[in-house]
Amino acid sequence: HIIGRDRPFVKYPDKIHAYGAPDADSPSFPSGHTAAAFSLATSLSITYPKWYVIAPSAVWACGVGFARMNQGVHYPSDVVAGAAIGVGCAFVNVYVNRWLNKVLFGRQIK
């Protein structure tokens, strides 16, 4: 994690009761679950650019981010940063993979 910020359930124990939460010592920024969800959703959407792939992927990724906030383990800024990191990593991964396939194997991948 990049920034060692306390999780919401640690900072506001009288208001937020997080069940099955990670260790209180684990920092909250950014949301790794949200980053992974948005990375997968973006990779699928780039690889298969059809509405029936993009829409459910986006809804699922947003749901993961919302669930992390709803559980009291992340702030909205943690989720937004995680989503941005996930989308960025997906774009880099997809385009580097395409470039490497072209350079190393001489084949173009859509």
Short mmCIF file of N, CA and C in Angstrom, two decimals:
data_model
loop_
_atom_site.label_atom_id
_atom_site.label_comp_id
_atom_site.label_asym_id
_atom_site.label_seq_id
_atom_site.Cartn_x
_atom_site.Cartn_y
_atom_site.Cartn_z
N HIS A 1 0.84 -1.18 0.00
CA HIS A 1 0.00 0.00 0.00
C HIS A 1 0.88 1.24 0.00
N ILE A 2 0.40 2.27 -0.64
CA ILE A 2 1.20 3.46 -0.86
C ILE A 2 1.22 4.38 0.36
N ILE A 3 0.06 4.64 0.92
CA ILE A 3 -0.06 5.58 2.03
C ILE A 3 -0.57 4.84 3.25
N GLY A 4 0.06 5.03 4.38
CA GLY A 4 -0.32 4.32 5.60
C GLY A 4 -1.46 4.98 6.35
N ARG A 5 -2.61 5.05 5.74
CA ARG A 5 -3.78 5.66 6.38
C ARG A 5 -4.60 4.57 7.07
N ASP A 6 -5.10 4.89 8.26
CA ASP A 6 -5.95 3.94 8.97
C ASP A 6 -7.24 3.68 8.20
N ARG A 7 -7.75 2.48 8.37
CA ARG A 7 -9.01 2.11 7.73
C ARG A 7 -10.17 2.79 8.47
N PRO A 8 -11.31 2.97 7.79
CA PRO A 8 -12.44 3.64 8.43
C PRO A 8 -12.90 2.98 9.73
N PHE A 9 -12.92 1.64 9.77
CA PHE A 9 -13.40 0.97 10.99
C PHE A 9 -12.42 1.14 12.16
N VAL A 10 -11.17 1.48 11.86
CA VAL A 10 -10.19 1.75 12.91
C VAL A 10 -10.34 3.19 13.41
N LYS A 11 -10.55 4.10 12.48
CA LYS A 11 -10.65 5.52 12.83
C LYS A 11 -11.98 5.85 13.52
N TYR A 12 -13.05 5.17 13.11
CA TYR A 12 -14.38 5.43 13.66
C TYR A 12 -14.99 4.14 14.22
N PRO A 13 -14.41 3.56 15.27
CA PRO A 13 -14.90 2.27 15.77
C PRO A 13 -16.30 2.33 16.35
N ASP A 14 -16.73 3.51 16.81
CA ASP A 14 -18.07 3.63 17.38
C ASP A 14 -19.15 3.71 16.31
N LYS A 15 -18.78 4.00 15.06
CA LYS A 15 -19.76 4.15 13.98
C LYS A 15 -19.72 3.03 12.96
N ILE A 16 -18.56 2.40 12.79
CA ILE A 16 -18.41 1.38 11.75
C ILE A 16 -17.97 0.07 12.40
N HIS A 17 -18.74 -0.97 12.13
CA HIS A 17 -18.40 -2.31 12.61
C HIS A 17 -18.13 -3.18 11.39
N ALA A 18 -16.88 -3.44 11.13
CA ALA A 18 -16.48 -4.21 9.95
C ALA A 18 -16.32 -5.67 10.34
N TYR A 19 -17.17 -6.51 9.76
CA TYR A 19 -17.11 -7.95 10.03
C TYR A 19 -16.20 -8.62 9.02
N GLY A 20 -15.31 -9.47 9.49
CA GLY A 20 -14.38 -10.14 8.60
C GLY A 20 -13.38 -9.18 7.98
N ALA A 21 -13.09 -8.10 8.70
CA ALA A 21 -12.20 -7.06 8.17
C ALA A 21 -10.75 -7.51 8.25
N PRO A 22 -9.91 -6.88 7.42
CA PRO A 22 -8.47 -7.17 7.49
C PRO A 22 -7.88 -6.65 8.80
N ASP A 23 -6.63 -6.94 9.01
CA ASP A 23 -5.95 -6.46 10.22
C ASP A 23 -6.06 -4.95 10.33
N ALA A 24 -6.20 -4.48 11.54
CA ALA A 24 -6.28 -3.04 11.77
C ALA A 24 -4.98 -2.34 11.41
N ASP A 25 -3.87 -3.08 11.41
CA ASP A 25 -2.57 -2.49 11.07
C ASP A 25 -2.38 -2.33 9.57
N SER A 26 -3.21 -2.97 8.78
CA SER A 26 -3.10 -2.91 7.32
C SER A 26 -3.62 -1.56 6.82
N PRO A 27 -2.80 -0.80 6.08
CA PRO A 27 -3.26 0.51 5.59
C PRO A 27 -4.33 0.38 4.52
N SER A 28 -5.11 1.45 4.35
CA SER A 28 -6.27 1.36 3.46
C SER A 28 -6.07 1.92 2.06
N PHE A 29 -5.04 2.72 1.83
CA PHE A 29 -4.91 3.41 0.54
C PHE A 29 -3.80 2.80 -0.29
N PRO A 30 -4.09 2.43 -1.54
CA PRO A 30 -5.37 2.36 -2.25
C PRO A 30 -6.04 1.00 -2.02
N SER A 31 -7.21 0.83 -2.57
CA SER A 31 -7.94 -0.43 -2.44
C SER A 31 -7.40 -1.44 -3.45
N GLY A 32 -6.76 -2.47 -2.96
CA GLY A 32 -6.21 -3.51 -3.84
C GLY A 32 -7.29 -4.33 -4.50
N HIS A 33 -8.38 -4.62 -3.77
CA HIS A 33 -9.48 -5.38 -4.37
C HIS A 33 -10.09 -4.61 -5.55
N THR A 34 -10.28 -3.30 -5.35
CA THR A 34 -10.85 -2.49 -6.43
C THR A 34 -9.89 -2.39 -7.60
N ALA A 35 -8.61 -2.26 -7.33
CA ALA A 35 -7.61 -2.21 -8.41
C ALA A 35 -7.65 -3.49 -9.23
N ALA A 36 -7.71 -4.63 -8.56
CA ALA A 36 -7.76 -5.91 -9.27
C ALA A 36 -9.04 -6.04 -10.09
N ALA A 37 -10.16 -5.63 -9.51
CA ALA A 37 -11.44 -5.73 -10.21
C ALA A 37 -11.46 -4.84 -11.45
N PHE A 38 -11.00 -3.61 -11.33
CA PHE A 38 -10.99 -2.71 -12.48
C PHE A 38 -9.95 -3.12 -13.51
N SER A 39 -8.86 -3.70 -13.08
CA SER A 39 -7.87 -4.20 -14.02
C SER A 39 -8.45 -5.33 -14.87
N LEU A 40 -9.12 -6.26 -14.23
CA LEU A 40 -9.74 -7.36 -14.96
C LEU A 40 -10.85 -6.86 -15.88
N ALA A 41 -11.71 -5.99 -15.36
CA ALA A 41 -12.82 -5.47 -16.16
C ALA A 41 -12.30 -4.69 -17.37
N THR A 42 -11.27 -3.89 -17.18
CA THR A 42 -10.72 -3.12 -18.29
C THR A 42 -10.04 -4.01 -19.31
N SER A 43 -9.29 -4.99 -18.84
CA SER A 43 -8.62 -5.93 -19.76
C SER A 43 -9.64 -6.67 -20.61
N LEU A 44 -10.70 -7.15 -19.99
CA LEU A 44 -11.76 -7.83 -20.74
C LEU A 44 -12.42 -6.89 -21.74
N SER A 45 -12.67 -5.66 -21.32
CA SER A 45 -13.35 -4.69 -22.19
C SER A 45 -12.49 -4.28 -23.38
N ILE A 46 -11.18 -4.20 -23.19
CA ILE A 46 -10.29 -3.87 -24.31
C ILE A 46 -10.19 -5.06 -25.26
N THR A 47 -10.07 -6.24 -24.70
CA THR A 47 -9.89 -7.44 -25.51
C THR A 47 -11.16 -7.83 -26.25
N TYR A 48 -12.30 -7.68 -25.61
CA TYR A 48 -13.60 -8.02 -26.20
C TYR A 48 -14.51 -6.79 -26.12
N PRO A 49 -14.34 -5.83 -27.04
CA PRO A 49 -15.08 -4.56 -26.96
C PRO A 49 -16.54 -4.66 -27.40
N LYS A 50 -17.31 -5.45 -26.72
CA LYS A 50 -18.74 -5.60 -26.98
C LYS A 50 -19.49 -5.15 -25.74
N TRP A 51 -20.68 -4.60 -25.95
CA TRP A 51 -21.45 -4.08 -24.82
C TRP A 51 -21.74 -5.16 -23.79
N TYR A 52 -21.94 -6.40 -24.24
CA TYR A 52 -22.29 -7.47 -23.31
C TYR A 52 -21.08 -7.97 -22.51
N VAL A 53 -19.90 -7.46 -22.82
CA VAL A 53 -18.72 -7.71 -21.99
C VAL A 53 -18.43 -6.47 -21.14
N ILE A 54 -18.49 -5.30 -21.76
CA ILE A 54 -18.15 -4.05 -21.08
C ILE A 54 -19.12 -3.74 -19.94
N ALA A 55 -20.42 -3.81 -20.20
CA ALA A 55 -21.41 -3.44 -19.19
C ALA A 55 -21.33 -4.31 -17.93
N PRO A 56 -21.38 -5.63 -18.06
CA PRO A 56 -21.30 -6.43 -16.83
C PRO A 56 -19.95 -6.29 -16.11
N SER A 57 -18.88 -6.13 -16.88
CA SER A 57 -17.56 -5.97 -16.27
C SER A 57 -17.50 -4.68 -15.45
N ALA A 58 -18.03 -3.61 -16.01
CA ALA A 58 -18.02 -2.33 -15.31
C ALA A 58 -18.91 -2.37 -14.07
N VAL A 59 -20.08 -2.97 -14.20
CA VAL A 59 -20.99 -3.08 -13.05
C VAL A 59 -20.34 -3.90 -11.94
N TRP A 60 -19.72 -5.01 -12.32
CA TRP A 60 -19.07 -5.87 -11.32
C TRP A 60 -17.93 -5.12 -10.62
N ALA A 61 -17.08 -4.44 -11.39
CA ALA A 61 -15.95 -3.72 -10.80
C ALA A 61 -16.44 -2.61 -9.86
N CYS A 62 -17.46 -1.88 -10.28
CA CYS A 62 -18.03 -0.84 -9.41
C CYS A 62 -18.63 -1.46 -8.15
N GLY A 63 -19.23 -2.62 -8.31
CA GLY A 63 -19.80 -3.33 -7.15
C GLY A 63 -18.73 -3.72 -6.14
N VAL A 64 -17.58 -4.14 -6.63
CA VAL A 64 -16.47 -4.48 -5.73
C VAL A 64 -16.06 -3.24 -4.95
N GLY A 65 -15.90 -2.13 -5.64
CA GLY A 65 -15.52 -0.89 -4.97
C GLY A 65 -16.55 -0.45 -3.94
N PHE A 66 -17.82 -0.53 -4.31
CA PHE A 66 -18.89 -0.15 -3.38
C PHE A 66 -18.89 -1.07 -2.17
N ALA A 67 -18.70 -2.36 -2.40
CA ALA A 67 -18.69 -3.32 -1.29
C ALA A 67 -17.57 -3.02 -0.30
N ARG A 68 -16.41 -2.62 -0.81
CA ARG A 68 -15.29 -2.30 0.08
C ARG A 68 -15.61 -1.09 0.96
N MET A 69 -16.31 -0.10 0.39
CA MET A 69 -16.72 1.05 1.20
C MET A 69 -17.83 0.66 2.17
N ASN A 70 -18.78 -0.13 1.69
CA ASN A 70 -19.91 -0.54 2.51
C ASN A 70 -19.47 -1.38 3.71
N GLN A 71 -18.41 -2.15 3.55
CA GLN A 71 -17.88 -2.96 4.64
C GLN A 71 -17.11 -2.13 5.66
N GLY A 72 -16.83 -0.89 5.33
CA GLY A 72 -16.10 -0.02 6.24
C GLY A 72 -14.60 -0.23 6.24
N VAL A 73 -14.08 -0.85 5.18
CA VAL A 73 -12.64 -1.09 5.13
C VAL A 73 -11.91 -0.11 4.21
N HIS A 74 -12.65 0.71 3.46
CA HIS A 74 -12.02 1.71 2.58
C HIS A 74 -12.85 2.98 2.52
N TYR A 75 -12.15 4.09 2.33
CA TYR A 75 -12.77 5.38 2.07
C TYR A 75 -13.03 5.48 0.57
N PRO A 76 -13.92 6.39 0.13
CA PRO A 76 -14.14 6.57 -1.31
C PRO A 76 -12.86 6.89 -2.07
N SER A 77 -11.97 7.68 -1.49
CA SER A 77 -10.72 8.01 -2.19
C SER A 77 -9.84 6.78 -2.38
N ASP A 78 -9.89 5.83 -1.46
CA ASP A 78 -9.15 4.57 -1.62
C ASP A 78 -9.66 3.80 -2.83
N VAL A 79 -10.97 3.78 -2.97
CA VAL A 79 -11.61 3.04 -4.07
C VAL A 79 -11.34 3.73 -5.41
N VAL A 80 -11.46 5.05 -5.45
CA VAL A 80 -11.20 5.78 -6.70
C VAL A 80 -9.74 5.59 -7.12
N ALA A 81 -8.82 5.69 -6.18
CA ALA A 81 -7.40 5.49 -6.51
C ALA A 81 -7.15 4.06 -6.98
N GLY A 82 -7.76 3.09 -6.32
CA GLY A 82 -7.62 1.70 -6.74
C GLY A 82 -8.15 1.47 -8.13
N ALA A 83 -9.30 2.09 -8.44
CA ALA A 83 -9.87 1.96 -9.79
C ALA A 83 -8.94 2.57 -10.83
N ALA A 84 -8.39 3.74 -10.54
CA ALA A 84 -7.47 4.39 -11.49
C ALA A 84 -6.22 3.54 -11.71
N ILE A 85 -5.68 3.00 -10.64
CA ILE A 85 -4.50 2.14 -10.76
C ILE A 85 -4.83 0.90 -11.58
N GLY A 86 -5.98 0.29 -11.32
CA GLY A 86 -6.38 -0.90 -12.05
C GLY A 86 -6.56 -0.65 -13.53
N VAL A 87 -7.23 0.45 -13.88
CA VAL A 87 -7.44 0.79 -15.29
C VAL A 87 -6.10 1.07 -15.96
N GLY A 88 -5.24 1.83 -15.30
CA GLY A 88 -3.93 2.13 -15.86
C GLY A 88 -3.09 0.88 -16.08
N CYS A 89 -3.08 0.00 -15.10
CA CYS A 89 -2.32 -1.26 -15.23
C CYS A 89 -2.86 -2.12 -16.36
N ALA A 90 -4.18 -2.14 -16.52
CA ALA A 90 -4.77 -2.94 -17.59
C ALA A 90 -4.36 -2.42 -18.96
N PHE A 91 -4.41 -1.10 -19.16
CA PHE A 91 -4.01 -0.54 -20.44
C PHE A 91 -2.54 -0.84 -20.74
N VAL A 92 -1.69 -0.65 -19.74
CA VAL A 92 -0.26 -0.94 -19.94
C VAL A 92 -0.07 -2.42 -20.27
N ASN A 93 -0.72 -3.29 -19.53
CA ASN A 93 -0.58 -4.72 -19.73
C ASN A 93 -1.03 -5.15 -21.12
N VAL A 94 -2.21 -4.70 -21.53
CA VAL A 94 -2.75 -5.11 -22.84
C VAL A 94 -1.86 -4.61 -23.97
N TYR A 95 -1.47 -3.34 -23.92
CA TYR A 95 -0.70 -2.79 -25.03
C TYR A 95 0.75 -3.27 -25.05
N VAL A 96 1.35 -3.50 -23.90
CA VAL A 96 2.70 -4.08 -23.87
C VAL A 96 2.65 -5.52 -24.38
N ASN A 97 1.61 -6.26 -24.01
CA ASN A 97 1.45 -7.63 -24.49
C ASN A 97 1.32 -7.67 -26.01
N ARG A 98 0.52 -6.76 -26.55
CA ARG A 98 0.37 -6.69 -28.01
C ARG A 98 1.70 -6.36 -28.68
N TRP A 99 2.41 -5.40 -28.13
CA TRP A 99 3.69 -4.99 -28.71
C TRP A 99 4.70 -6.13 -28.66
N LEU A 100 4.78 -6.81 -27.51
CA LEU A 100 5.72 -7.92 -27.38
C LEU A 100 5.40 -9.05 -28.36
N ASN A 101 4.13 -9.35 -28.54
CA ASN A 101 3.76 -10.40 -29.49
C ASN A 101 4.16 -10.01 -30.91
N LYS A 102 4.03 -8.74 -31.23
CA LYS A 102 4.41 -8.27 -32.57
C LYS A 102 5.93 -8.33 -32.75
N VAL A 103 6.67 -7.87 -31.76
CA VAL A 103 8.13 -7.82 -31.85
C VAL A 103 8.75 -9.22 -31.77
N LEU A 104 8.32 -10.01 -30.82
CA LEU A 104 8.94 -11.31 -30.59
C LEU A 104 8.47 -12.40 -31.55
N PHE A 105 7.19 -12.37 -31.88
CA PHE A 105 6.63 -13.47 -32.67
C PHE A 105 6.14 -13.03 -34.05
N GLY A 106 6.20 -11.74 -34.33
CA GLY A 106 5.78 -11.23 -35.64
C GLY A 106 4.31 -11.39 -35.93
N ARG A 107 3.50 -11.44 -34.89
CA ARG A 107 2.06 -11.57 -35.12
C ARG A 107 1.31 -10.45 -34.42
N GLN A 108 0.28 -10.01 -35.08
CA GLN A 108 -0.55 -8.92 -34.57
C GLN A 108 -1.72 -9.51 -33.78
N ILE A 109 -1.94 -9.00 -32.59
CA ILE A 109 -3.07 -9.42 -31.77
C ILE A 109 -4.02 -8.25 -31.66
N LYS A 110 -5.31 -8.52 -31.80
CA LYS A 110 -6.27 -7.43 -31.70
C LYS A 110 -6.40 -6.93 -30.30
#
